[in-house]
PDB file of C-alpha atoms in Angstrom:
ATOM      1  CA  MET A 920     149.930  52.327 285.262  1.00  0.00           C
ATOM      2  CA  SER A 921     150.676  49.718 282.616  1.00  0.00           C
ATOM      3  CA  PRO A 922     151.179  46.138 283.815  1.00  0.00           C
ATOM      4  CA  MET A 923     154.783  45.946 282.535  1.00  0.00           C
ATOM      5  CA  ILE A 924     157.236  48.804 282.452  1.00  0.00           C
ATOM      6  CA  PRO A 925     159.354  48.416 279.302  1.00  0.00           C
ATOM      7  CA  VAL A 926     162.005  51.013 280.131  1.00  0.00           C
ATOM      8  CA  GLN A 927     165.261  49.590 281.492  1.00  0.00           C
ATOM      9  CA  PRO A 928     166.461  51.266 284.672  1.00  0.00           C
ATOM     10  CA  MET A 929     169.464  53.540 284.614  1.00  0.00           C
ATOM     11  CA  SER A 930     172.638  52.752 286.522  1.00  0.00           C
ATOM     12  CA  LEU A 931     172.272  53.184 290.281  1.00  0.00           C
ATOM     13  CA  GLU A 932     175.609  54.680 291.207  1.00  0.00           C
ATOM     14  CA  VAL A 933     174.597  57.682 293.323  1.00  0.00           C
ATOM     15  CA  LEU A 934     175.889  56.506 296.689  1.00  0.00           C
ATOM     16  CA  THR A 935     179.303  55.168 295.766  1.00  0.00           C
ATOM     17  CA  HIS A 936     182.293  55.161 298.084  1.00  0.00           C
ATOM     18  CA  ASP A 937     183.496  58.346 296.358  1.00  0.00           C
ATOM     19  CA  ALA A 938     180.234  60.106 297.259  1.00  0.00           C
ATOM     20  CA  TYR A 939     180.981  59.407 300.923  1.00  0.00           C
ATOM     21  CA  ARG A 940     184.719  60.161 300.813  1.00  0.00           C
ATOM     22  CA  GLN A 941     184.373  63.806 301.888  1.00  0.00           C
ATOM     23  CA  LEU A 942     181.964  62.847 304.646  1.00  0.00           C
ATOM     24  CA  GLU A 943     184.370  60.251 306.031  1.00  0.00           C
ATOM     25  CA  HIS A 944     187.029  62.865 306.691  1.00  0.00           C
ATOM     26  CA  ALA A 945     184.617  65.310 308.316  1.00  0.00           C
ATOM     27  CA  ALA A 946     182.903  62.697 310.461  1.00  0.00           C
ATOM     28  CA  SER A 947     185.918  61.268 312.258  1.00  0.00           C
ATOM     29  CA  LEU A 948     185.026  60.216 315.793  1.00  0.00           C
ATOM     30  CA  LYS A 949     188.535  61.233 316.828  1.00  0.00           C
ATOM     31  CA  GLY A 950     187.243  64.781 317.348  1.00  0.00           C
ATOM     32  CA  LEU A 951     184.268  63.573 319.366  1.00  0.00           C
ATOM     33  CA  LEU A 952     185.971  61.318 321.868  1.00  0.00           C
ATOM     34  CA  LYS A 953     188.108  63.829 323.746  1.00  0.00           C
ATOM     35  CA  PRO A 954     187.753  66.035 326.805  1.00  0.00           C
ATOM     36  CA  PHE A 955     185.998  69.236 325.762  1.00  0.00           C
ATOM     37  CA  LYS A 956     187.494  72.235 327.499  1.00  0.00           C
ATOM     38  CA  GLY A 957     184.903  74.826 326.701  1.00  0.00           C
ATOM     39  CA  LYS A 958     181.935  76.124 324.808  1.00  0.00           C
ATOM     40  CA  ARG A 959     183.898  76.936 321.631  1.00  0.00           C
ATOM     41  CA  GLU A 960     184.982  73.333 321.064  1.00  0.00           C
ATOM     42  CA  LEU A 961     181.386  72.161 321.409  1.00  0.00           C
ATOM     43  CA  GLU A 962     180.179  74.904 319.070  1.00  0.00           C
ATOM     44  CA  HIS A 963     182.782  73.743 316.551  1.00  0.00           C
ATOM     45  CA  LEU A 964     181.510  70.170 316.864  1.00  0.00           C
ATOM     46  CA  ALA A 965     177.956  71.429 316.270  1.00  0.00           C
ATOM     47  CA  GLN A 966     179.143  73.351 313.207  1.00  0.00           C
ATOM     48  CA  VAL A 967     180.845  70.252 311.777  1.00  0.00           C
ATOM     49  CA  ALA A 968     177.666  68.257 312.374  1.00  0.00           C
ATOM     50  CA  ARG A 969     175.628  70.925 310.520  1.00  0.00           C
ATOM     51  CA  GLU A 970     178.046  70.761 307.581  1.00  0.00           C
ATOM     52  CA  ILE A 971     177.745  66.977 307.466  1.00  0.00           C
ATOM     53  CA  GLU A 972     173.941  67.291 307.564  1.00  0.00           C
ATOM     54  CA  ALA A 973     174.120  69.556 304.496  1.00  0.00           C
ATOM     55  CA  GLN A 974     176.308  67.034 302.683  1.00  0.00           C
ATOM     56  CA  LEU A 975     173.925  64.196 303.583  1.00  0.00           C
ATOM     57  CA  CYS A 976     171.032  66.295 302.317  1.00  0.00           C
ATOM     58  CA  HIS A 977     172.908  66.703 299.032  1.00  0.00           C
ATOM     59  CA  LEU A 978     173.248  62.902 298.752  1.00  0.00           C
ATOM     60  CA  MET A 979     169.555  62.502 299.604  1.00  0.00           C
ATOM     61  CA  THR A 980     168.642  64.964 296.864  1.00  0.00           C
ATOM     62  CA  ALA A 981     170.704  62.966 294.366  1.00  0.00           C
ATOM     63  CA  VAL A 982     168.813  59.785 295.300  1.00  0.00           C
ATOM     64  CA  VAL A 983     165.458  61.577 294.985  1.00  0.00           C
ATOM     65  CA  GLN A 984     166.468  62.877 291.546  1.00  0.00           C
ATOM     66  CA  GLN A 985     167.445  59.404 290.418  1.00  0.00           C
ATOM     67  CA  THR A 986     164.109  57.954 291.565  1.00  0.00           C
ATOM     68  CA  GLY A 987     162.449  60.706 289.524  1.00  0.00           C
ATOM     69  CA  GLN A 988     163.863  59.246 286.284  1.00  0.00           C
ATOM     70  CA  PRO A 989     162.217  56.531 284.180  1.00  0.00           C
ATOM     71  CA  PRO A 990     161.322  53.801 284.841  1.00  0.00           C
ATOM     72  CA  TYR A 991     160.849  54.773 288.498  1.00  0.00           C
ATOM     73  CA  SER A 992     159.005  57.989 287.649  1.00  0.00           C
ATOM     74  CA  LEU A 993     156.373  55.835 285.925  1.00  0.00           C
ATOM     75  CA  LEU A 994     155.532  53.970 289.133  1.00  0.00           C
ATOM     76  CA  GLY A 995     152.847  54.835 291.663  1.00  0.00           C
ATOM     77  CA  ILE A 996     155.363  55.919 294.318  1.00  0.00           C
ATOM     78  CA  ARG A 997     157.765  58.770 294.927  1.00  0.00           C
ATOM     79  CA  LEU A 998     160.767  59.164 297.165  1.00  0.00           C
ATOM     80  CA  VAL A 999     160.593  62.633 298.721  1.00  0.00           C
ATOM     81  CA  LEU A1000     162.574  64.786 301.116  1.00  0.00           C
ATOM     82  CA  GLN A1001     160.662  65.555 304.283  1.00  0.00           C
ATOM     83  CA  ASN A1002     161.823  68.395 306.527  1.00  0.00           C
ATOM     84  CA  THR A1003     161.098  67.931 310.216  1.00  0.00           C
ATOM     85  CA  SER A1004     160.219  70.539 312.801  1.00  0.00           C
ATOM     86  CA  ALA A1005     163.530  69.686 314.513  1.00  0.00           C
ATOM     87  CA  GLY A1006     165.375  71.005 311.465  1.00  0.00           C
ATOM     88  CA  SER A1007     166.565  67.808 309.841  1.00  0.00           C
ATOM     89  CA  THR A1008     165.577  66.135 306.582  1.00  0.00           C
ATOM     90  CA  PHE A1009     164.600  62.528 305.931  1.00  0.00           C
ATOM     91  CA  LEU A1010     163.719  60.444 302.893  1.00  0.00           C
ATOM     92  CA  ARG A1011     160.152  59.129 302.815  1.00  0.00           C
ATOM     93  CA  TRP A1012     158.200  57.000 300.359  1.00  0.00           C
ATOM     94  CA  ARG A1013     154.897  58.526 299.294  1.00  0.00           C
ATOM     95  CA  SER A1014     152.172  57.384 296.978  1.00  0.00           C
ATOM     96  CA  ARG A1015     151.995  59.287 293.700  1.00  0.00           C
ATOM     97  CA  ASP A1016     148.866  61.136 294.854  1.00  0.00           C
ATOM     98  CA  PHE A1017     150.465  61.794 298.302  1.00  0.00           C
ATOM     99  CA  SER A1018     147.581  60.037 300.058  1.00  0.00           C
ATOM    100  CA  ARG A1019     149.839  57.429 301.710  1.00  0.00           C
ATOM    101  CA  MET A1020     153.323  57.575 303.162  1.00  0.00           C
ATOM    102  CA  GLY A1021     155.888  55.176 304.580  1.00  0.00           C
ATOM    103  CA  VAL A1022     157.608  51.915 303.911  1.00  0.00           C
ATOM    104  CA  ALA A1023     154.244  50.206 303.303  1.00  0.00           C
ATOM    105  CA  VAL A1024     153.968  52.224 300.072  1.00  0.00           C
ATOM    106  CA  TRP A1025     157.340  50.842 298.964  1.00  0.00           C
ATOM    107  CA  GLU A1026     156.406  47.306 300.065  1.00  0.00           C
ATOM    108  CA  ARG A1027     153.212  47.426 298.034  1.00  0.00           C
ATOM    109  CA  GLN A1028     155.100  48.567 294.936  1.00  0.00           C
ATOM    110  CA  ILE A1029     157.944  46.047 295.215  1.00  0.00           C
ATOM    111  CA  SER A1030     155.394  43.260 295.691  1.00  0.00           C
ATOM    112  CA  ASN A1031     153.745  44.053 292.357  1.00  0.00           C
ATOM    113  CA  ASN A1032     154.133  40.862 290.284  1.00  0.00           C
ATOM    114  CA  ALA A1033     154.041  42.855 287.038  1.00  0.00           C
ATOM    115  CA  LEU A1034     157.196  44.740 287.974  1.00  0.00           C
ATOM    116  CA  LEU A1035     160.346  43.891 286.019  1.00  0.00           C
ATOM    117  CA  GLN A1036     163.018  42.280 288.180  1.00  0.00           C
ATOM    118  CA  ALA A1037     165.552  45.006 287.292  1.00  0.00           C
ATOM    119  CA  VAL A1038     163.104  47.690 288.471  1.00  0.00           C
ATOM    120  CA  ARG A1039     162.393  45.718 291.654  1.00  0.00           C
ATOM    121  CA  GLU A1040     166.140  45.505 292.324  1.00  0.00           C
ATOM    122  CA  GLY A1041     166.484  49.243 291.707  1.00  0.00           C
ATOM    123  CA  LEU A1042     163.712  49.972 294.193  1.00  0.00           C
ATOM    124  CA  HIS A1043     165.474  47.711 296.678  1.00  0.00           C
ATOM    125  CA  ARG A1044     168.699  49.672 296.203  1.00  0.00           C
ATOM    126  CA  PHE A1045     166.829  52.946 296.776  1.00  0.00           C
ATOM    127  CA  GLU A1046     165.286  51.557 299.948  1.00  0.00           C
ATOM    128  CA  ARG A1047     168.702  50.480 301.244  1.00  0.00           C
ATOM    129  CA  ASP A1048     170.058  53.960 300.479  1.00  0.00           C
ATOM    130  CA  ARG A1049     167.024  55.576 302.155  1.00  0.00           C
ATOM    131  CA  ILE A1050     167.470  53.517 305.319  1.00  0.00           C
ATOM    132  CA  ALA A1051     171.213  54.229 305.527  1.00  0.00           C
ATOM    133  CA  LEU A1052     170.910  57.961 304.788  1.00  0.00           C
ATOM    134  CA  ASN A1053     168.073  58.371 307.302  1.00  0.00           C
ATOM    135  CA  LEU A1054     170.164  56.610 309.956  1.00  0.00           C
ATOM    136  CA  GLN A1055     173.150  58.816 309.196  1.00  0.00           C
ATOM    137  CA  MET A1056     171.040  61.975 309.231  1.00  0.00           C
ATOM    138  CA  SER A1057     169.437  60.982 312.521  1.00  0.00           C
ATOM    139  CA  VAL A1058     172.781  60.328 314.202  1.00  0.00           C
ATOM    140  CA  VAL A1059     174.410  63.509 312.886  1.00  0.00           C
ATOM    141  CA  HIS A1060     171.384  65.647 313.791  1.00  0.00           C
ATOM    142  CA  SER A1061     171.369  64.169 317.290  1.00  0.00           C
ATOM    143  CA  LEU A1062     175.079  64.965 317.580  1.00  0.00           C
ATOM    144  CA  TYR A1063     174.369  68.540 316.471  1.00  0.00           C
ATOM    145  CA  SER A1064     171.550  68.909 319.027  1.00  0.00           C
ATOM    146  CA  GLN A1065     173.611  67.435 321.844  1.00  0.00           C
ATOM    147  CA  ALA A1066     176.675  69.551 321.030  1.00  0.00           C
ATOM    148  CA  THR A1067     174.545  72.702 320.895  1.00  0.00           C
ATOM    149  CA  THR A1068     172.854  71.904 324.205  1.00  0.00           C
ATOM    150  CA  CYS A1069     176.151  71.029 325.866  1.00  0.00           C
ATOM    151  CA  ALA A1070     177.757  74.256 324.604  1.00  0.00           C
ATOM    152  CA  ILE A1071     174.980  76.218 326.326  1.00  0.00           C
ATOM    153  CA  LYS A1072     175.478  74.230 329.531  1.00  0.00           C
ATOM    154  CA  MET A1073     179.257  74.670 329.347  1.00  0.00           C
ATOM    155  CA  ASP A1074     178.825  78.429 328.901  1.00  0.00           C
ATOM    156  CA  SER A1075     176.451  78.564 331.854  1.00  0.00           C
ATOM    157  CA  ALA A1076     178.905  76.644 334.053  1.00  0.00           C
ATOM    158  CA  GLU A1077     181.760  78.950 333.015  1.00  0.00           C
ATOM    159  CA  ARG A1078     179.680  82.064 333.745  1.00  0.00           C
ATOM    160  CA  LEU A1079     178.724  80.729 337.166  1.00  0.00           C
ATOM    161  CA  LEU A1080     182.358  79.990 337.955  1.00  0.00           C
ATOM    162  CA  ARG A1081     183.409  83.510 336.873  1.00  0.00           C
ATOM    163  CA  GLN A1082     180.576  85.012 338.906  1.00  0.00           C
ATOM    164  CA  PHE A1083     181.565  83.041 342.009  1.00  0.00           C
ATOM    165  CA  THR A1084     185.265  83.763 341.499  1.00  0.00           C
ATOM    166  CA  THR A1085     184.563  87.504 341.116  1.00  0.00           C
ATOM    167  CA  ALA A1086     182.364  87.486 344.238  1.00  0.00           C
ATOM    168  CA  VAL A1087     185.061  85.723 346.304  1.00  0.00           C
ATOM    169  CA  GLU A1088     187.779  88.125 345.092  1.00  0.00           C
ATOM    170  CA  VAL A1089     185.644  91.173 346.016  1.00  0.00           C
ATOM    171  CA  SER A1090     184.853  89.830 349.532  1.00  0.00           C
ATOM    172  CA  PRO A1091     187.087  91.203 352.343  1.00  0.00           C
TER     173      PRO A1091
END
């Protein structure tokens, strides 16, 4: 890596308010804070959470693509999508050779005195976006998991009630 990176960074406008506009409508808490009457409502909530996860993943991909452009692509770090065993996706910093991972990789790069201030500020913006998107993904994935689990429990409770009601009706 050369001591100074001469390329000026491109505009960092991936995560504008417009990028989030569609998510804002889908993610209204109004639909969450209500009495759920059955399994179907919880399954719908889980489906909405899955759709929001897909939209967040799209935003994450856009950030990763932007970090893959010069001057950031010339640095010793990469921002990558990491899929978890739980089925969600998070943004992670990795060294160029993939030997190290985590925020320490980003900290080391941003602390490089040879880095142009504009590049340092761009990396800071990417880190802010990474933190926010990971938080949002974590919350939405947790909502999906909880809604799915609660739908199963609701179904089980409804089946037990039907079973008991049928048994009582059959009894003489």
